[in-house]
mmCIF file of C-alpha atoms in Angstrom:
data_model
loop_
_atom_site.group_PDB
_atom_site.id
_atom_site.type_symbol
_atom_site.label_atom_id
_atom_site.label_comp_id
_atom_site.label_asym_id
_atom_site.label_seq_id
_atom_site.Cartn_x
_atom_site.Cartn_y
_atom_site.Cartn_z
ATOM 1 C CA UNK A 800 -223.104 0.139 36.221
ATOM 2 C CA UNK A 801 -224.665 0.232 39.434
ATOM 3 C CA UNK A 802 -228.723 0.432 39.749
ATOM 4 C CA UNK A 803 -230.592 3.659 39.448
ATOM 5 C CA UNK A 804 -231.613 2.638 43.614
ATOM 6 C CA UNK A 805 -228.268 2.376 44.345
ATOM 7 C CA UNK A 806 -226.664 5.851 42.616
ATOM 8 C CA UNK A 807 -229.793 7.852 44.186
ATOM 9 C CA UNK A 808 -228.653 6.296 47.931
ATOM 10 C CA UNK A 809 -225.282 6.436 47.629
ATOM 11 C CA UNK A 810 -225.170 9.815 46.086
ATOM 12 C CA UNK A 811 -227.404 10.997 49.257
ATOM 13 C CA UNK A 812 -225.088 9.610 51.486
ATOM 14 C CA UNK A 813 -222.510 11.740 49.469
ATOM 15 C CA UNK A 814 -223.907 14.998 50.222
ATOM 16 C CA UNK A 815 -223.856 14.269 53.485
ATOM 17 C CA UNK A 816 -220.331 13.141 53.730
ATOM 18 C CA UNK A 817 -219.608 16.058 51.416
ATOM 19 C CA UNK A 818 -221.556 18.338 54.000
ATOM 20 C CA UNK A 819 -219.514 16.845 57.067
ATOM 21 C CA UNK A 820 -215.944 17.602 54.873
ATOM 22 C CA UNK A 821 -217.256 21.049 54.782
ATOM 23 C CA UNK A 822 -218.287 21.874 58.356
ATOM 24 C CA UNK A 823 -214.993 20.336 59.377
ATOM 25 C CA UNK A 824 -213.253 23.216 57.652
ATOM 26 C CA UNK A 825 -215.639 25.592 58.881
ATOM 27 C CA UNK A 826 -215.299 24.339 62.471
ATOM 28 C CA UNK A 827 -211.748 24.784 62.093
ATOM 29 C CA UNK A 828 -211.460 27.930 60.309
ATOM 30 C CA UNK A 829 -213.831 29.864 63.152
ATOM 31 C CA UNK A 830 -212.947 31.202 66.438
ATOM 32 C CA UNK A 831 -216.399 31.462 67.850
ATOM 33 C CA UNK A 832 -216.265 28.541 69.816
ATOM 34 C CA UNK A 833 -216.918 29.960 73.186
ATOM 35 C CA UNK A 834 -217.864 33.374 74.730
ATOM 36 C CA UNK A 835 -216.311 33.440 78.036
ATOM 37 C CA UNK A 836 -216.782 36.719 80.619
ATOM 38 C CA UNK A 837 -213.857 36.180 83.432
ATOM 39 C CA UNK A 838 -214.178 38.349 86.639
ATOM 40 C CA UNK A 839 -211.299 39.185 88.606
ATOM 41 C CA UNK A 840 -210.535 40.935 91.947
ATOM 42 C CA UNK A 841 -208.071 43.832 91.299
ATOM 43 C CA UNK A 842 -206.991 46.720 94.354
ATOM 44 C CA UNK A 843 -209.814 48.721 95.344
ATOM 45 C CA UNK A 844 -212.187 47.452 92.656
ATOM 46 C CA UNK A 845 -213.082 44.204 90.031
ATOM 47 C CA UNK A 846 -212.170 43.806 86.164
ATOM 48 C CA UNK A 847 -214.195 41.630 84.011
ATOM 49 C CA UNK A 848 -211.955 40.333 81.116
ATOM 50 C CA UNK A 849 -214.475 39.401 77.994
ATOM 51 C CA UNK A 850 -213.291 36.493 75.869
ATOM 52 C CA UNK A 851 -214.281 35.237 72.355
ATOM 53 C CA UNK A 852 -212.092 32.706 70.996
ATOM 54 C CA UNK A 853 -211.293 29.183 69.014
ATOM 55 C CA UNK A 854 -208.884 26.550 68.426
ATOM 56 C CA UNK A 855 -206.416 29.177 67.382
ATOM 57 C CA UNK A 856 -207.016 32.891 67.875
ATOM 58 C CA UNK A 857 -209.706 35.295 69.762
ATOM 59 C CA UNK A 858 -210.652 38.483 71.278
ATOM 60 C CA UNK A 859 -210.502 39.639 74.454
ATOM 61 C CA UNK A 860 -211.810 43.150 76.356
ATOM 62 C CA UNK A 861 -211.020 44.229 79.930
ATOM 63 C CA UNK A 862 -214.168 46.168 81.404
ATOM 64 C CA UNK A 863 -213.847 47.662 85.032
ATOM 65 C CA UNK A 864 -216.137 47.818 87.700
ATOM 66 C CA UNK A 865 -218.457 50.226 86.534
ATOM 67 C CA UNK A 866 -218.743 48.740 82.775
ATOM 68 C CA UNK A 867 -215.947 50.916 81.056
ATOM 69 C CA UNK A 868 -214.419 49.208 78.656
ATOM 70 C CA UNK A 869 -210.807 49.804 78.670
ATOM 71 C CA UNK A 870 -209.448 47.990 76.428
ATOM 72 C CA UNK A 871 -209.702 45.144 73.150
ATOM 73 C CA UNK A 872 -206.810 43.127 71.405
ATOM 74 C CA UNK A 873 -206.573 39.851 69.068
ATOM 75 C CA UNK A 874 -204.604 37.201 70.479
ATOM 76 C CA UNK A 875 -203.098 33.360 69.376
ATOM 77 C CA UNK A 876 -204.440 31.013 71.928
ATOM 78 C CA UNK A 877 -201.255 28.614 71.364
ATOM 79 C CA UNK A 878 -198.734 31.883 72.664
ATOM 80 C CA UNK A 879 -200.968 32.878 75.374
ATOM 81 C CA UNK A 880 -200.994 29.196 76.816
ATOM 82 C CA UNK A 881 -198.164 28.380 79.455
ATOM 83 C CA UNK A 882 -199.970 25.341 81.018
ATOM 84 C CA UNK A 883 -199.201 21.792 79.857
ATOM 85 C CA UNK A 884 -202.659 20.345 80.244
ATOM 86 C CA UNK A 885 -204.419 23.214 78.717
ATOM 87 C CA UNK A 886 -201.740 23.209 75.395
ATOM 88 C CA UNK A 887 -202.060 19.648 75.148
ATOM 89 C CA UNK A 888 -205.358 19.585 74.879
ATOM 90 C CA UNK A 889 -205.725 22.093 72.550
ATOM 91 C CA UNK A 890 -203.556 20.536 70.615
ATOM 92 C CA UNK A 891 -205.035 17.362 70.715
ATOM 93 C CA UNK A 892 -208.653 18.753 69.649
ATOM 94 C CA UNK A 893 -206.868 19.898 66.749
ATOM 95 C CA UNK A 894 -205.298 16.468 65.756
ATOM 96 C CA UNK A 895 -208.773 15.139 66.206
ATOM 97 C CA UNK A 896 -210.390 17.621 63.831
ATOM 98 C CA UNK A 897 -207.363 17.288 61.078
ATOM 99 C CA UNK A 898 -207.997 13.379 61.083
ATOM 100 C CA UNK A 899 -212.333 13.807 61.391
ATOM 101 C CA UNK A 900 -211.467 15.926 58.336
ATOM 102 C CA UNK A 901 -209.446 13.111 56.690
ATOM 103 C CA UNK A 902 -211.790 10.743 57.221
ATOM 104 C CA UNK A 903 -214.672 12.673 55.865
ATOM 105 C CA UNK A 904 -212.593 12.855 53.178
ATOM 106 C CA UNK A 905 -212.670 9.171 52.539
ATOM 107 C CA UNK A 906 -216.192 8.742 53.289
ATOM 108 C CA UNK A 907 -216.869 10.961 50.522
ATOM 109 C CA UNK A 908 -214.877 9.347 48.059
ATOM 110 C CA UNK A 909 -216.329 5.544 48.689
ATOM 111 C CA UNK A 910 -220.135 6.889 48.594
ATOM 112 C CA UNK A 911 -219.149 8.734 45.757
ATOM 113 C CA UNK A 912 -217.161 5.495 44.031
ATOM 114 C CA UNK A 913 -220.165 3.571 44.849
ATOM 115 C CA UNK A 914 -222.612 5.861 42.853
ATOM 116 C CA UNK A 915 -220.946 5.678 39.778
ATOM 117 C CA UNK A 916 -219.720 1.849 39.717
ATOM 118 C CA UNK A 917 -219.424 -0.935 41.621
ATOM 119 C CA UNK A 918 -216.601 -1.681 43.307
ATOM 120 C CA UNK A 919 -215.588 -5.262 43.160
ATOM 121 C CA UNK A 920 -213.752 -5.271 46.943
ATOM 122 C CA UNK A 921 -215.833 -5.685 49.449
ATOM 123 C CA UNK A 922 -214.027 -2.850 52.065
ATOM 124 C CA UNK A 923 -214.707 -0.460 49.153
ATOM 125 C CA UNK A 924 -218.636 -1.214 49.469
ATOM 126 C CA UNK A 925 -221.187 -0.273 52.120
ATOM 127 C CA UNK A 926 -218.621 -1.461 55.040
ATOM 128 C CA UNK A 927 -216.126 0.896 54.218
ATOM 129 C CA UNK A 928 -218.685 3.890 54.306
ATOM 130 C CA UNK A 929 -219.370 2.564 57.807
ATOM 131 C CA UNK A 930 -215.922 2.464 58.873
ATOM 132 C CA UNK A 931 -214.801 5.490 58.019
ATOM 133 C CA UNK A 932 -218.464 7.666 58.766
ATOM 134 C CA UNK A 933 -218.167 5.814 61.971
ATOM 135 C CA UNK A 934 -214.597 6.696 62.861
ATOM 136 C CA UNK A 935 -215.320 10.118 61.998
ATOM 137 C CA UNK A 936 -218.146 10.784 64.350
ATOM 138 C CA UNK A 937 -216.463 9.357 66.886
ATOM 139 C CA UNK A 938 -213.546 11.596 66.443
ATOM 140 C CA UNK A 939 -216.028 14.248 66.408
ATOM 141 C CA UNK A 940 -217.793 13.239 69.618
ATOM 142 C CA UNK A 941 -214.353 12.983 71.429
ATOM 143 C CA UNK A 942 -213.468 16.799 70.377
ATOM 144 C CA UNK A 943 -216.948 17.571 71.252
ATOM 145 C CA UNK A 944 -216.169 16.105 74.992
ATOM 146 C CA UNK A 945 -212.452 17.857 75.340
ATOM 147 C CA UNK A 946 -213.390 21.264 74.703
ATOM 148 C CA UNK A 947 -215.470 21.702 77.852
ATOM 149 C CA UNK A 948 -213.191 19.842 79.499
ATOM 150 C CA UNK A 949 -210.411 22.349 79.031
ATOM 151 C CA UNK A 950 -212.669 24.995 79.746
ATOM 152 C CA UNK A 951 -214.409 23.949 82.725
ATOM 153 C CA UNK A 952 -211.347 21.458 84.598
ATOM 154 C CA UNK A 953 -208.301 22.916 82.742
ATOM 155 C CA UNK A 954 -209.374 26.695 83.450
ATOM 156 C CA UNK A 955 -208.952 28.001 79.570
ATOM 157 C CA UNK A 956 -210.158 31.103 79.709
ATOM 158 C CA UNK A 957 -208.967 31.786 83.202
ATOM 159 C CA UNK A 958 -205.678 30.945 81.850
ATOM 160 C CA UNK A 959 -206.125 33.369 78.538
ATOM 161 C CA UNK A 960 -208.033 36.008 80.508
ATOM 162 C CA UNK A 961 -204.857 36.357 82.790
ATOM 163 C CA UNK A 962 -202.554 36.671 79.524
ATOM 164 C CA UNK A 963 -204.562 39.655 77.915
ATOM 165 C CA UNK A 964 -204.600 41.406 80.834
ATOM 166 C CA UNK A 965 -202.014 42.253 84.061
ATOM 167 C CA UNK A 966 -202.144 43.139 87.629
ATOM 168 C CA UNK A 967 -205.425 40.581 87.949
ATOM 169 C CA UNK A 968 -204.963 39.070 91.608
ATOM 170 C CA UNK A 969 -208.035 36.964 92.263
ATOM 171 C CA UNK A 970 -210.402 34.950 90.604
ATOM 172 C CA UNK A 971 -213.932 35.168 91.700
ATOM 173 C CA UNK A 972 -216.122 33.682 88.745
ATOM 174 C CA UNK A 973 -216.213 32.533 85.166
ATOM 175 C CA UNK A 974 -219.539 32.166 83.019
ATOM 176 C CA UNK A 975 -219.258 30.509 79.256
ATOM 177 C CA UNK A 976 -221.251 30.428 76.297
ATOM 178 C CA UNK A 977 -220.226 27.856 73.627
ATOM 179 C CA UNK A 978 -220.686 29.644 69.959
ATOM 180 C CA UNK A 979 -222.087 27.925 66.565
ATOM 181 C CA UNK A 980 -218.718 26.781 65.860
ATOM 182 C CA UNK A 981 -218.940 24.522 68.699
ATOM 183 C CA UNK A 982 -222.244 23.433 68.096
ATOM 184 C CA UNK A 983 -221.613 22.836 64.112
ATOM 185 C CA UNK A 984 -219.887 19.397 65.708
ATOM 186 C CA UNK A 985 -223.271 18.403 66.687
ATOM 187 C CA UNK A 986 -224.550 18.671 63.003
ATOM 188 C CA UNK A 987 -221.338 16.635 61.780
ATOM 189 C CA UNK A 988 -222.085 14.027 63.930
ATOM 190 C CA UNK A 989 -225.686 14.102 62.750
ATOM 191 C CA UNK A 990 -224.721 13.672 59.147
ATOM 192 C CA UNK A 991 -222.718 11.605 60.103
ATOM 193 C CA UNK A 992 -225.124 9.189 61.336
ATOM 194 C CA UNK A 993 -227.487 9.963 58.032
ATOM 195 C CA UNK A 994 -225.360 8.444 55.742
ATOM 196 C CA UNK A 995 -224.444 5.804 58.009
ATOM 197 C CA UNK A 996 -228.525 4.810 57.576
ATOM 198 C CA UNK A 997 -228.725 5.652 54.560
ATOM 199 C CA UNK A 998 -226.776 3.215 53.326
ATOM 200 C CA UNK A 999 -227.701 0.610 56.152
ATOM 201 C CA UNK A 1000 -231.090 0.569 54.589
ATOM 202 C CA UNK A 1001 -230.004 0.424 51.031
ATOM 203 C CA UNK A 1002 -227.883 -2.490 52.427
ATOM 204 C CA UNK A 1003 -230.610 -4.184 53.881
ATOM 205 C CA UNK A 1004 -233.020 -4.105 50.572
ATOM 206 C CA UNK A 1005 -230.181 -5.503 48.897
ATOM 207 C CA UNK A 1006 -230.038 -8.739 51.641
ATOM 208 C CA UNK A 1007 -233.699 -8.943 51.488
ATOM 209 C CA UNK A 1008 -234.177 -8.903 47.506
ATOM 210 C CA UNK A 1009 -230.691 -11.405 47.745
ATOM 211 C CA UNK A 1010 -232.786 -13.635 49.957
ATOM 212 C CA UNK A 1011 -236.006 -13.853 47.885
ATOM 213 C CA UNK A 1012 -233.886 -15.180 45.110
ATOM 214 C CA UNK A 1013 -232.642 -17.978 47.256
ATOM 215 C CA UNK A 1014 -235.953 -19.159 48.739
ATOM 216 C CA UNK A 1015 -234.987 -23.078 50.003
ATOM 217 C CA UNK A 1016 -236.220 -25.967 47.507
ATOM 218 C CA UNK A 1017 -239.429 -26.713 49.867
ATOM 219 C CA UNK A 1018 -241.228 -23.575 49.363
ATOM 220 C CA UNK A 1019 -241.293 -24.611 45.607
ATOM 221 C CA UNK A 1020 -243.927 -26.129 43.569
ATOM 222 C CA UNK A 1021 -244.834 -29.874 44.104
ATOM 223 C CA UNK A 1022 -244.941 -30.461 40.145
ATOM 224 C CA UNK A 1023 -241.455 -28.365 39.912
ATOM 225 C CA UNK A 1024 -240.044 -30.912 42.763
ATOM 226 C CA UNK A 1025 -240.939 -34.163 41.203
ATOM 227 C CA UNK A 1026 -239.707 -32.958 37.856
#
């Protein structure tokens, strides 16, 4: 059974894996991701096209010059998509968070194995909570990076804006907010990074206590030597 040290730092570190597994879903699930407001120059007068959207569905409104809204529909991001770089990258983001979402996954399971026992492999220890916390936040950081990318090289929401709406001729400006579902990524990669320490310092008691117990034959007694 493992010490009462060990199940009260390893089952911390499961929360927070357990809290990363959840906000994957969550991150996933949501569409507010990004606000976007898309201006347009149309005959005789401008259209704003107002767009709140995700990895997979959104909103969009078309307001006119003067602020009149004229009109609001849902739409799938993946159908309203016609350029290669944009789909493939919104595509990809979604791999990433599918296998950030595996790999929480696993996290969660070895802190969790490692409260209640311990494992006799050594991968299934405190170096396979690092692995796999690790390769999650990085996966994490990369979707974090690809999004605005999309957005702000790719044109996104220049490309969506033109698909809710017709008769749009010129673009004259974009402006985007990213939402909390964006920013939840942040906080994964956060708890990530707790449990990662966590266990790091629960790692390195366990060297240092190892250490004391092998203290070299000179530092002992003279009486115990000659004996």
């Amino acid at each position: 059974m493992p010490s009462r040290k060990k199940t009260s730092m390893f089952g911390s570190a499961f929360g927070s894996c357990v809290c990363s597994f959840v906000l994957v879903c969550v991150v996933l699930g949501t569409q507010q991701w990004v606000s976007s407001q898309v201006r347009f120059a149309r005959t005789n007068t401008s259209v704003t096209i107002s767009l709140d959207y995700g990895l997979f569905q959104g909103t969009c409104g078309q307001f006119v010059e003067a602020g009149l809204q004229v009109s609001q529909k849902a739409f799938q991001v993946a159908d309203s998509l016609s350029s290669t770089k944009t789909r493939g990258t919104n595509v990809a983001i979604i791999v990433i968070l599918v296998l950030s979402l595996l790999t929480a996954l696993l996290s969660s399971g070895f802190t969790c194995t490692n409260t209640v026992s311990n494992p006799y492999q050594t991968f299934l220890g405190p170096i396979g909570v690092y692995t796999w916390n690790s390769v999650c936040g990085i996966l994490i950081l990369l979707a974090m990076i690809l999004f605005p990318v999309n957005i702000e090289a790719h044109g996104l929401s220049e490309e969506l804006a033109q698909a809710c709406s017709t008769s749009l001729q010129r673009h004259i400006s974009s402006k985007h907010s990213y939402g909390y579902s964006y920013w939840l990524m942040l906080l994964i990669l956060l708890l990530n990074i707790a449990s990662a320490i966590i266990i790091y310092f629960y790692d390195h008691a366990r060297y240092s206590k190892k250490k004391e117990h092998e203290r070299p034959i000179e530092n002992a007694p003279k009486d115990v030597i000659l004996f």
